[in-house]
Short mmCIF file of C-alpha atoms in Angstrom, two decimals:
data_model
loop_
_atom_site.label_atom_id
_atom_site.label_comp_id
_atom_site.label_asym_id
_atom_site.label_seq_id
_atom_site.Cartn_x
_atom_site.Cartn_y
_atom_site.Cartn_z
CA UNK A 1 0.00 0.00 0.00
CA UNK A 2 2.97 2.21 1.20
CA UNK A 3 4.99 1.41 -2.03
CA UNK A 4 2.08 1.96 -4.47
CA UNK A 5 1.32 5.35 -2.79
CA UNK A 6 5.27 5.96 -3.19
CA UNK A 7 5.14 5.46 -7.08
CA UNK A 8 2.12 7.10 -7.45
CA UNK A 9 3.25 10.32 -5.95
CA UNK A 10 6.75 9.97 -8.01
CA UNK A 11 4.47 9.78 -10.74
CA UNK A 12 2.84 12.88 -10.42
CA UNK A 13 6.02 14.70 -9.73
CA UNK A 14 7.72 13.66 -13.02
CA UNK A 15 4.28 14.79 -14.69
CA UNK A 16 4.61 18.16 -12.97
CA UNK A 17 8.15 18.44 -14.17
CA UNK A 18 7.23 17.57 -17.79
CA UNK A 19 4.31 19.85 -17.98
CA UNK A 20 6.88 22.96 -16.39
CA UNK A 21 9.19 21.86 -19.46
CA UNK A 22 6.73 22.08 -22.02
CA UNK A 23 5.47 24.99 -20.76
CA UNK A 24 8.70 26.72 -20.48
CA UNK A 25 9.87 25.60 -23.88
CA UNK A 26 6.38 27.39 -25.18
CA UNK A 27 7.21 30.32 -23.55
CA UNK A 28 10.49 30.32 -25.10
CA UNK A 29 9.48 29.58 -28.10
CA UNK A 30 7.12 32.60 -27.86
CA UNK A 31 9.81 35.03 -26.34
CA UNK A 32 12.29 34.33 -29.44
CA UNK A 33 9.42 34.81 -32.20
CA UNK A 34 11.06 37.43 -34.39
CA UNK A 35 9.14 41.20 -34.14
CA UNK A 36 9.25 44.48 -35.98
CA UNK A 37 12.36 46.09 -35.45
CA UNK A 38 11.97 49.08 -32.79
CA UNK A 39 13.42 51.96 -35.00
CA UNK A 40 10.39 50.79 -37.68
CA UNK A 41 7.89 50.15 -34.70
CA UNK A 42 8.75 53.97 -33.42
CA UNK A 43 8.05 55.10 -37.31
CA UNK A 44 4.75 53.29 -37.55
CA UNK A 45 4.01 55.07 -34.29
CA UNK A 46 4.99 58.81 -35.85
CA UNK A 47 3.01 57.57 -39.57
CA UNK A 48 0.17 56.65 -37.38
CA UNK A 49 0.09 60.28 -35.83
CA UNK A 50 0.94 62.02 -39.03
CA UNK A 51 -1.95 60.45 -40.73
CA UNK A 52 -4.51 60.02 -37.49
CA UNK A 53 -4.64 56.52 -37.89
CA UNK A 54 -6.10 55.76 -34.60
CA UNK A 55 -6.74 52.22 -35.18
CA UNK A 56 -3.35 50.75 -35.18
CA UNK A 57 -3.24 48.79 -31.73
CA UNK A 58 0.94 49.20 -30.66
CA UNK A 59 -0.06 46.71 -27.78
CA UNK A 60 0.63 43.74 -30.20
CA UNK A 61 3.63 43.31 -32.79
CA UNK A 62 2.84 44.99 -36.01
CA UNK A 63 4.03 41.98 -37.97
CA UNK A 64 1.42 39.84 -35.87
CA UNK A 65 -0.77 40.33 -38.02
CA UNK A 66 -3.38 40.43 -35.38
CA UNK A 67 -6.36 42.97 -34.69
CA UNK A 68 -5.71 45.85 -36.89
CA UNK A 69 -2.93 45.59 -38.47
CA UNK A 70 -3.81 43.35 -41.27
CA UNK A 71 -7.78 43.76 -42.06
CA UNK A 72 -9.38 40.68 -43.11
CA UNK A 73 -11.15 40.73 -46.43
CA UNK A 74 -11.04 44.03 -47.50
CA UNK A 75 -14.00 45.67 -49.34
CA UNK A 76 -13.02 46.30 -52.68
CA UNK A 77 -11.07 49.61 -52.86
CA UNK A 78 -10.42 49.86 -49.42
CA UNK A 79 -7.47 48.70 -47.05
CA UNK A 80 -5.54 48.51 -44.44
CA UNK A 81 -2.80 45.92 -44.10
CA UNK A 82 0.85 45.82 -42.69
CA UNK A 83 3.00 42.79 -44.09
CA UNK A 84 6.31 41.99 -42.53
CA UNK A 85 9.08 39.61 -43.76
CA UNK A 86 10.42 37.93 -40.74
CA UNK A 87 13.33 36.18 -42.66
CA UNK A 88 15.86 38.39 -41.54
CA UNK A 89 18.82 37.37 -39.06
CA UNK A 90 18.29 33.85 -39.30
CA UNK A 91 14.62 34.90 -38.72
CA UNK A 92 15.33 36.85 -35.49
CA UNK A 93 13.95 40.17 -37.02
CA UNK A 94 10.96 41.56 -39.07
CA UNK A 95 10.88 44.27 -41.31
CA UNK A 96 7.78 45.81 -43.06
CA UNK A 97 7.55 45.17 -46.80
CA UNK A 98 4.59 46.46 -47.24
CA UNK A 99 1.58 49.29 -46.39
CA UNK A 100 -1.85 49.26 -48.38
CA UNK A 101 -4.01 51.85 -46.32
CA UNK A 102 -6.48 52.44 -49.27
CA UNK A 103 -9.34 54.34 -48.79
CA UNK A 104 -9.22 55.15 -45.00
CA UNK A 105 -10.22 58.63 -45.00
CA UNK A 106 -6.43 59.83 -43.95
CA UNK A 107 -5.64 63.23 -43.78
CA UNK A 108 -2.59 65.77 -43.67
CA UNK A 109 0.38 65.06 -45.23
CA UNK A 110 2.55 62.36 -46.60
CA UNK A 111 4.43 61.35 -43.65
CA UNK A 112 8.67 61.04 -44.56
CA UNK A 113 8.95 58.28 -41.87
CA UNK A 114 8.37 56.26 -44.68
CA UNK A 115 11.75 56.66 -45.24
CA UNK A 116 12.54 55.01 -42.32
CA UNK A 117 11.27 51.66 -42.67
CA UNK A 118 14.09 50.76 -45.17
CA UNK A 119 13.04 47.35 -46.77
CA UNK A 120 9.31 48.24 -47.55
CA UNK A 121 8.76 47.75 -51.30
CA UNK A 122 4.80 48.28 -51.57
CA UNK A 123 3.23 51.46 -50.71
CA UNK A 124 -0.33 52.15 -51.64
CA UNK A 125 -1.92 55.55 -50.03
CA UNK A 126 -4.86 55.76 -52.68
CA UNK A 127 -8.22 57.40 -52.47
CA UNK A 128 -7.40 59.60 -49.13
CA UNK A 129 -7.48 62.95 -48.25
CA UNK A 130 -3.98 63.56 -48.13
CA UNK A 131 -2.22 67.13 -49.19
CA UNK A 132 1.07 68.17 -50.19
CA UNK A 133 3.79 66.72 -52.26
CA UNK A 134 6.01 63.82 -51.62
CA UNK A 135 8.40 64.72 -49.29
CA UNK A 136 12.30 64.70 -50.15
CA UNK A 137 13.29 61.78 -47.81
CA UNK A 138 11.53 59.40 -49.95
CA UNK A 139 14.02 59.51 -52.58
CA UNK A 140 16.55 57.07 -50.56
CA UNK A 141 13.17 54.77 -50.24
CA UNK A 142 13.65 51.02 -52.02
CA UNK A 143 10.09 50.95 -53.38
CA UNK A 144 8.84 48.46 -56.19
CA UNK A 145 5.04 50.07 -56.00
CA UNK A 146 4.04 53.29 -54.98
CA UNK A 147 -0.01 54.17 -55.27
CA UNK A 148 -0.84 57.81 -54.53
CA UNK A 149 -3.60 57.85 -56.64
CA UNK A 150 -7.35 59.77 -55.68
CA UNK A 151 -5.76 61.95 -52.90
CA UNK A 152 -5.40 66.22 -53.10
CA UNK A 153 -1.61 66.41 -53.57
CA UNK A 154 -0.24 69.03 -55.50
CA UNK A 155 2.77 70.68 -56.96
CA UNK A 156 4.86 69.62 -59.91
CA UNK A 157 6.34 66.24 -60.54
CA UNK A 158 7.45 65.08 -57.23
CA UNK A 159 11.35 64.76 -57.95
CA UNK A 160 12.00 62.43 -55.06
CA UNK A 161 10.09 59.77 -57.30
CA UNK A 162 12.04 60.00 -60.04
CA UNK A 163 15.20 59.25 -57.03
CA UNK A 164 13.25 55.71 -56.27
CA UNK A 165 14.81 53.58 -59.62
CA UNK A 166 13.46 50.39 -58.64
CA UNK A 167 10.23 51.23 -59.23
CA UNK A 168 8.18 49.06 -61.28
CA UNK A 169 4.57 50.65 -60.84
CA UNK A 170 3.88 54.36 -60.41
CA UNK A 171 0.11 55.07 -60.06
CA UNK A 172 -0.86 59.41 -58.93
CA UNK A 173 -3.59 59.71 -60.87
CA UNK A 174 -6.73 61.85 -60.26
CA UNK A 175 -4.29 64.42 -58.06
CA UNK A 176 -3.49 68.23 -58.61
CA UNK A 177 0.05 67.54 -59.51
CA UNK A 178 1.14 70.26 -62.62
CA UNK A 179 3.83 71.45 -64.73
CA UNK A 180 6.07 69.87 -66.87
CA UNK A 181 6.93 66.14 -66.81
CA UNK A 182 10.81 65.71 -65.91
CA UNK A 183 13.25 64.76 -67.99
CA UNK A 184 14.44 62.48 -64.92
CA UNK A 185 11.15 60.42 -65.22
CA UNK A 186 13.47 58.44 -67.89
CA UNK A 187 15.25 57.14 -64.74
CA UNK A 188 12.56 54.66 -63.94
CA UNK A 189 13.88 52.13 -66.61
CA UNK A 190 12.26 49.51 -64.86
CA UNK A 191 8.51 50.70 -65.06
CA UNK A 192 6.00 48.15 -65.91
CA UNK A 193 3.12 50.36 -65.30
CA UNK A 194 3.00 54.13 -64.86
CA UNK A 195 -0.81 56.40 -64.62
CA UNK A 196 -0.29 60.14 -64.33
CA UNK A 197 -3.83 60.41 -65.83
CA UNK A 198 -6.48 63.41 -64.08
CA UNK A 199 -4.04 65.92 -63.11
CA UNK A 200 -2.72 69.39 -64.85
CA UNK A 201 0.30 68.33 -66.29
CA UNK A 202 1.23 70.45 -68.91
CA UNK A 203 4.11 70.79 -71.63
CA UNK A 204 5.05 68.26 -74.41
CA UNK A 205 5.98 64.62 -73.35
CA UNK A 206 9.82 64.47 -72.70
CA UNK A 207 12.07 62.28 -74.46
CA UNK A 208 13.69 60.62 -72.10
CA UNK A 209 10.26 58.63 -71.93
CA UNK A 210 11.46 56.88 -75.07
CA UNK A 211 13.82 54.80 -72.21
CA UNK A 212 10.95 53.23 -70.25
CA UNK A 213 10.96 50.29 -72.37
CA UNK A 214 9.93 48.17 -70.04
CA UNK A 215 6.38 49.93 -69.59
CA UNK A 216 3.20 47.59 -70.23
CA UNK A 217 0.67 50.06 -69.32
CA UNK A 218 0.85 53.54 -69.96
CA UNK A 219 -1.97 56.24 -69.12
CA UNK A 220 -1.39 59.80 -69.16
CA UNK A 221 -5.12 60.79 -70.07
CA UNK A 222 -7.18 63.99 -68.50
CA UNK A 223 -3.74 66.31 -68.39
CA UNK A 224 -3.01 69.65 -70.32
CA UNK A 225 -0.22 68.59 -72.46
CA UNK A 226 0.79 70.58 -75.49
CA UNK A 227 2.80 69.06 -78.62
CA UNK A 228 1.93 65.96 -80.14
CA UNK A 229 1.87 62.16 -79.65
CA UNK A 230 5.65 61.85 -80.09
CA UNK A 231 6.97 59.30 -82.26
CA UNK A 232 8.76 57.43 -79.54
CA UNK A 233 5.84 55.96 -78.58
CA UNK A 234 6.60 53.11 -81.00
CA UNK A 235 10.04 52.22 -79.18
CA UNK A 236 7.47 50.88 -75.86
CA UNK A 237 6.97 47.54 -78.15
CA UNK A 238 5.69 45.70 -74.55
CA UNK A 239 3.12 48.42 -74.10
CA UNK A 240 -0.09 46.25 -73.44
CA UNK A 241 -2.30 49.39 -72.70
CA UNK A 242 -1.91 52.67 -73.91
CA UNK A 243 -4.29 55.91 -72.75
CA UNK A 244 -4.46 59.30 -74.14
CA UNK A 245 -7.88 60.59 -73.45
CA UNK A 246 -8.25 64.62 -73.61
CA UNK A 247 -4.45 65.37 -72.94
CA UNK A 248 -5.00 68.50 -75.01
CA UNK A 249 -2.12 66.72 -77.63
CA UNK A 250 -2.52 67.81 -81.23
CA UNK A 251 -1.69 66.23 -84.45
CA UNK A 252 -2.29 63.13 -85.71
CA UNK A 253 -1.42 59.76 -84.76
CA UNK A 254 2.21 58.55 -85.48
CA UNK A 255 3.00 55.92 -87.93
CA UNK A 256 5.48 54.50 -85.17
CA UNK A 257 2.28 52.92 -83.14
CA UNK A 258 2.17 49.80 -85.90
CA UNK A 259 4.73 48.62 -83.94
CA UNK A 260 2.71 48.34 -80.69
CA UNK A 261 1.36 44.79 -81.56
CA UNK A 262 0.97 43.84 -78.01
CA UNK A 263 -1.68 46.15 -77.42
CA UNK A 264 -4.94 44.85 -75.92
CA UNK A 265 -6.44 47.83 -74.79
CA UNK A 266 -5.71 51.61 -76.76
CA UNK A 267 -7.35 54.54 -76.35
CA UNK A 268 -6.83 57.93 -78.00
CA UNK A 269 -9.48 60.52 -78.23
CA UNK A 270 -9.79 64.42 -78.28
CA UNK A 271 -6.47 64.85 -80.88
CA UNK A 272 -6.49 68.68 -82.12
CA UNK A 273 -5.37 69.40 -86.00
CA UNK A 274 -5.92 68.67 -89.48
CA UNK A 275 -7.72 65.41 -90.88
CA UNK A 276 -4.79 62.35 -90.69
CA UNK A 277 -5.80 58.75 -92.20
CA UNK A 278 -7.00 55.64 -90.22
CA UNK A 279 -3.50 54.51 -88.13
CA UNK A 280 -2.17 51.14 -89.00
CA UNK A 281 -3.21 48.98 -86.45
CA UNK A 282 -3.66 45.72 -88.63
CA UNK A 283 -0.65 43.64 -86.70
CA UNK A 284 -2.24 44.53 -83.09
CA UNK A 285 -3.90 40.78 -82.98
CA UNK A 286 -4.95 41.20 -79.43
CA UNK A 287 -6.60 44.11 -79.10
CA UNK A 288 -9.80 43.95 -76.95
CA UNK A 289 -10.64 47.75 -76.76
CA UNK A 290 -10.01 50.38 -79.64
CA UNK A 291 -10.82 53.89 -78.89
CA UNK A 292 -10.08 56.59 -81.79
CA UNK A 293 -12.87 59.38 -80.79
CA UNK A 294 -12.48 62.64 -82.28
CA UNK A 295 -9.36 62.07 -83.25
CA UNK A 296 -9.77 63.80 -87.00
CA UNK A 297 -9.74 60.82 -88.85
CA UNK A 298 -10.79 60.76 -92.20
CA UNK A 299 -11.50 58.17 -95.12
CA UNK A 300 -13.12 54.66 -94.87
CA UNK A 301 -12.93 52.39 -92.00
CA UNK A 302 -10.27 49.60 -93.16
CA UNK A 303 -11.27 46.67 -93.26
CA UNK A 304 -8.95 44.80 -91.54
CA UNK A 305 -10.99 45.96 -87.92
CA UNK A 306 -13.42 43.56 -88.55
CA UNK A 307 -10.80 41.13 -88.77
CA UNK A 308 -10.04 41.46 -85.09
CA UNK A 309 -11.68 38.20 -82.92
CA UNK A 310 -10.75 39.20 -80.00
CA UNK A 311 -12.52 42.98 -80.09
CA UNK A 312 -15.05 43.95 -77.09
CA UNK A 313 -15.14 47.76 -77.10
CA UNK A 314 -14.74 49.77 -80.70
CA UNK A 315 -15.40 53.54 -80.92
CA UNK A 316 -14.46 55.49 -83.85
CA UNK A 317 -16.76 58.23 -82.88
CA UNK A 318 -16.85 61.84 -84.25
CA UNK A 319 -14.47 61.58 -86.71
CA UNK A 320 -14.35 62.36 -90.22
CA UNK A 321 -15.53 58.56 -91.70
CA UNK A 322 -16.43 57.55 -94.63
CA UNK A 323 -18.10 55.18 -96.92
CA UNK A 324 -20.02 52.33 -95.39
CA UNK A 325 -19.46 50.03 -92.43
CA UNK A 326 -16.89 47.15 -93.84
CA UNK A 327 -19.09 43.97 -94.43
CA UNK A 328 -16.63 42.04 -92.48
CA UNK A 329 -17.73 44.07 -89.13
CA UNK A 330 -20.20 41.14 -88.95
CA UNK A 331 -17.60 38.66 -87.63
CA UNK A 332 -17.08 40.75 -84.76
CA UNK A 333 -19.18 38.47 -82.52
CA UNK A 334 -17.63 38.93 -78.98
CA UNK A 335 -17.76 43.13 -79.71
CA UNK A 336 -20.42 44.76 -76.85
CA UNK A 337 -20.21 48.46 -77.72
CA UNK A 338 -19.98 49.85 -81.37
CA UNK A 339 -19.57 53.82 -81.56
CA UNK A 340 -19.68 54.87 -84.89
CA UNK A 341 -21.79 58.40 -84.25
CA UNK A 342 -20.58 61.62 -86.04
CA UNK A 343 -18.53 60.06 -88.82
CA UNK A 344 -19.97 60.84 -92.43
CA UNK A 345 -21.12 57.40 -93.02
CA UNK A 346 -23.05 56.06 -95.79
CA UNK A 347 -25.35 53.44 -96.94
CA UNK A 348 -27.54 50.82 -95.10
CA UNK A 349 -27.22 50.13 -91.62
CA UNK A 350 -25.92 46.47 -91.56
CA UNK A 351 -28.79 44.09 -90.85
CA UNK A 352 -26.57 41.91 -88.98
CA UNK A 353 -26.94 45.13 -86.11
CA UNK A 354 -30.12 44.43 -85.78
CA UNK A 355 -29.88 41.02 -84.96
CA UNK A 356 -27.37 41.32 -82.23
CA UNK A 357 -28.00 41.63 -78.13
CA UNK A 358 -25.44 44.35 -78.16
CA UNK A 359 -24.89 48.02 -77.65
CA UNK A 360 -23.90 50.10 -81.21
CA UNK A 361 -24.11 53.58 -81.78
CA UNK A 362 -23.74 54.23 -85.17
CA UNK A 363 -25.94 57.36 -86.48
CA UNK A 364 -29.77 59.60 -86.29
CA UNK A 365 -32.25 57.32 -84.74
CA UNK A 366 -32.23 55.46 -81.85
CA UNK A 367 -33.59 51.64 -82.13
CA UNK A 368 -34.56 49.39 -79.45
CA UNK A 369 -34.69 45.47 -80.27
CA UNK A 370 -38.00 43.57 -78.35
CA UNK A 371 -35.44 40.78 -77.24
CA UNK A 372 -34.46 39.51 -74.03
CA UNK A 373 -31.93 42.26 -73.56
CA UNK A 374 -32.29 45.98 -75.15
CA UNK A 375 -29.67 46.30 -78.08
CA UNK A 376 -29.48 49.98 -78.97
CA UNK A 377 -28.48 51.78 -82.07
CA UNK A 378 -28.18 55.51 -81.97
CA UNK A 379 -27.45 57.83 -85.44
CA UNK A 380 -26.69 60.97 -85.56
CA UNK A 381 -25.62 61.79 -88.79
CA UNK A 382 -25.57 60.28 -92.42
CA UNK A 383 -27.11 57.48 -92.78
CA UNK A 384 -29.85 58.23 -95.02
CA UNK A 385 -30.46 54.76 -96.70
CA UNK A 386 -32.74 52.56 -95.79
CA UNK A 387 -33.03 51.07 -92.34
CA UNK A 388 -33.70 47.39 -92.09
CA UNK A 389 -36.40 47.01 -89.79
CA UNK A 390 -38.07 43.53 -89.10
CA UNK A 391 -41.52 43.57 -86.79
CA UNK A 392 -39.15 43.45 -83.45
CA UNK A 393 -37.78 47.03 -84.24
CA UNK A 394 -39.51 50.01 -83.21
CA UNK A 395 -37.90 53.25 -84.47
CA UNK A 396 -38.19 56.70 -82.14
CA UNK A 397 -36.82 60.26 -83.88
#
């Protein structure tokens, strides 16, 4: 009885002992998981401040990812997440690679702590309330991706951008930015992707542009430039999607964009100067989205655009058309807007128009098919023929 009460109690102090181990190897375990630097924890604090982010909880690691510092499906166009890499030192340390705060109301100015946290790579500050300029310190910054886009900042081309050369996406659209674009902008060889669209840029494009080879997707609509489309624009051969919507750019459309045959998506419009012919686009395969509007175009639609299969969008609006829609348009099956208005146009609307659950826009009258869908036509000017109209078509002047 003696001995089994003996065993039983050594029993339960080797379980007490294993249990302390366990839980002191935990603990351990828990006090060596690598954290956020303090130098980058102390400029989170001062960013926080700078921007009244009120929400960041400095009670927890900001690499914990825990409570508010990395928001859990994030409704679409707004965010607010802190990543850390925690690879450093033999994973002893964090650092913060990246800071999406998108659409969180911030306010003030761009903070240059930024600076500070020395191995963050994506930056995204869109669709705030934040005024200013970029601030000078951010030209020692390391950044792949830098979103300022939908926010009130203002000045001329922030120079400390054109510092950051490992850039590979540049988005400040829809800001009050103006002046001239810098000739340093041709530093960022290794743009992919740069939007500078809905601000007051003015000036003509600068050459050094010609060395962004790299760029996939350029937009520079909604500016005040002056000059033309320069012919340089034919040297971005990886271009994938081009936009020059009412830049206030004259002149007609260089020969040099023929060689842009990776475009999917191109859109011109608003081009100021004397009538130029139809630009060759007949080797851009891919395109998806063609947009030519009142661009001064003149003569007949070629008829290699209805050659295009993989066309969605097509508007070749208020221009200075003519002749009749190519017959071939009709194999443009996966195409869901036509805009043909304002062109001088001739000859029978297509029947094969009328047939379609699409949207086309082609002339005077506007037409309404009783199917399952409503597939519009509206004319404004020229076509005087006749207008094929089955018992489903209802015509209103």
């Amino acid at each position: 009885m003696a001995g089994r009460s003996s065993s039983d109690i050594s029993r339960s102090i080797l379980g007490v002992a294993f249990c302390f181990l366990a839980l002191n190897s935990i603990w351990a375990r828990g006090a060596g998981s690598p954290k956020l630097s303090a130098d980058e924890v102390d400029a989170l604090r001062l960013i926080a401040k700078a921007l009244k982010k009120t929400n960041w909880d400095f009670s927890v690691d900001p690499c914990s990812g825990r409570r508010d510092w990395s928001v859990p499906n994030p409704i679409k166009g707004m965010e607010s997440t802190v990543d850390c890499d925690c690879s450093f030192n033999n994973s002893s340390v964090c650092h913060t690679v990246t800071v999406w705060l998108k659409g969180q109301n911030l306010t003030g100015v761009l903070p240059p702590e930024f600076a500070r946290l020395r191995h963050l790579r994506q930056l995204d500050l869109s669709r705030n309330l934040l005024n200013g300029t970029v601030p000078p310190q951010w030209a020692t910054m390391q950044l792949q991706g830098l979103s300022l886009m939908g926010n009130r900042l203002s000045g001329p081309f922030p120079k400390a951008v054109t510092n950051i050369t490992t850039l590979t996406n540049l988005s400040i659209e829809a800001n009050l930015f103006s002046g001239p674009l810098p000739t340093e902008l041709g530093n960022l060889v290794h743009m992919d992707k740069l939007v500078i669209s809905s601000n007051d840029f003015t000036g003509e494009l600068p050459a050094s542009l010609a060395k962004l080879t790299n760029l996939t997707d350029l937009r520079i609509s909604d500016n005040n430039f002056s000059g033309r489309i320069p012919d340089f624009i034919g040297k971005l051969t990886k271009l994938e999607k081009l936009l020059i919507q009412g830049s206030s750019l004259e002149g007609s459309i260089p020969n040099s964009i023929s060689a842009l045959t990776s475009l999917t998506d191109l859109r011109i419009s608003d081009l100021r100067g004397r009538p130029s012919r139809f630009p060759d686009l007949e080797e851009m395969e891919s395109l998806k989205t063609v947009i030519l509007r009142n661009c001064s175009i003149h003569g007949s639609i070629p008829d290699y655009v209805g050659e295009m299969k993989h066309l969605k969008n097509i508007d070749l609006s208020f221009n200075k058309l003519i002749g009749e829609i190519p017959k071939n348009f009709d194999k443009l099956g996966k195409v869901d807007f036509m805009y043909l208005t304002g062109n001088r146009l001739t000859g029978p609307i297509p029947e094969w128009i009328l047939t379609r659950n699409k949207n086309a826009y082609v002339g005077h009258a506007l037409i309404f098919m009783k199917t399952e869908s409503i597939f519009s036509i509206v004319m404004f000017q020229s076509f005087r023929q006749t207008i094929p109209a089955p018992l489903s078509v209802q015509c209103l002047e």
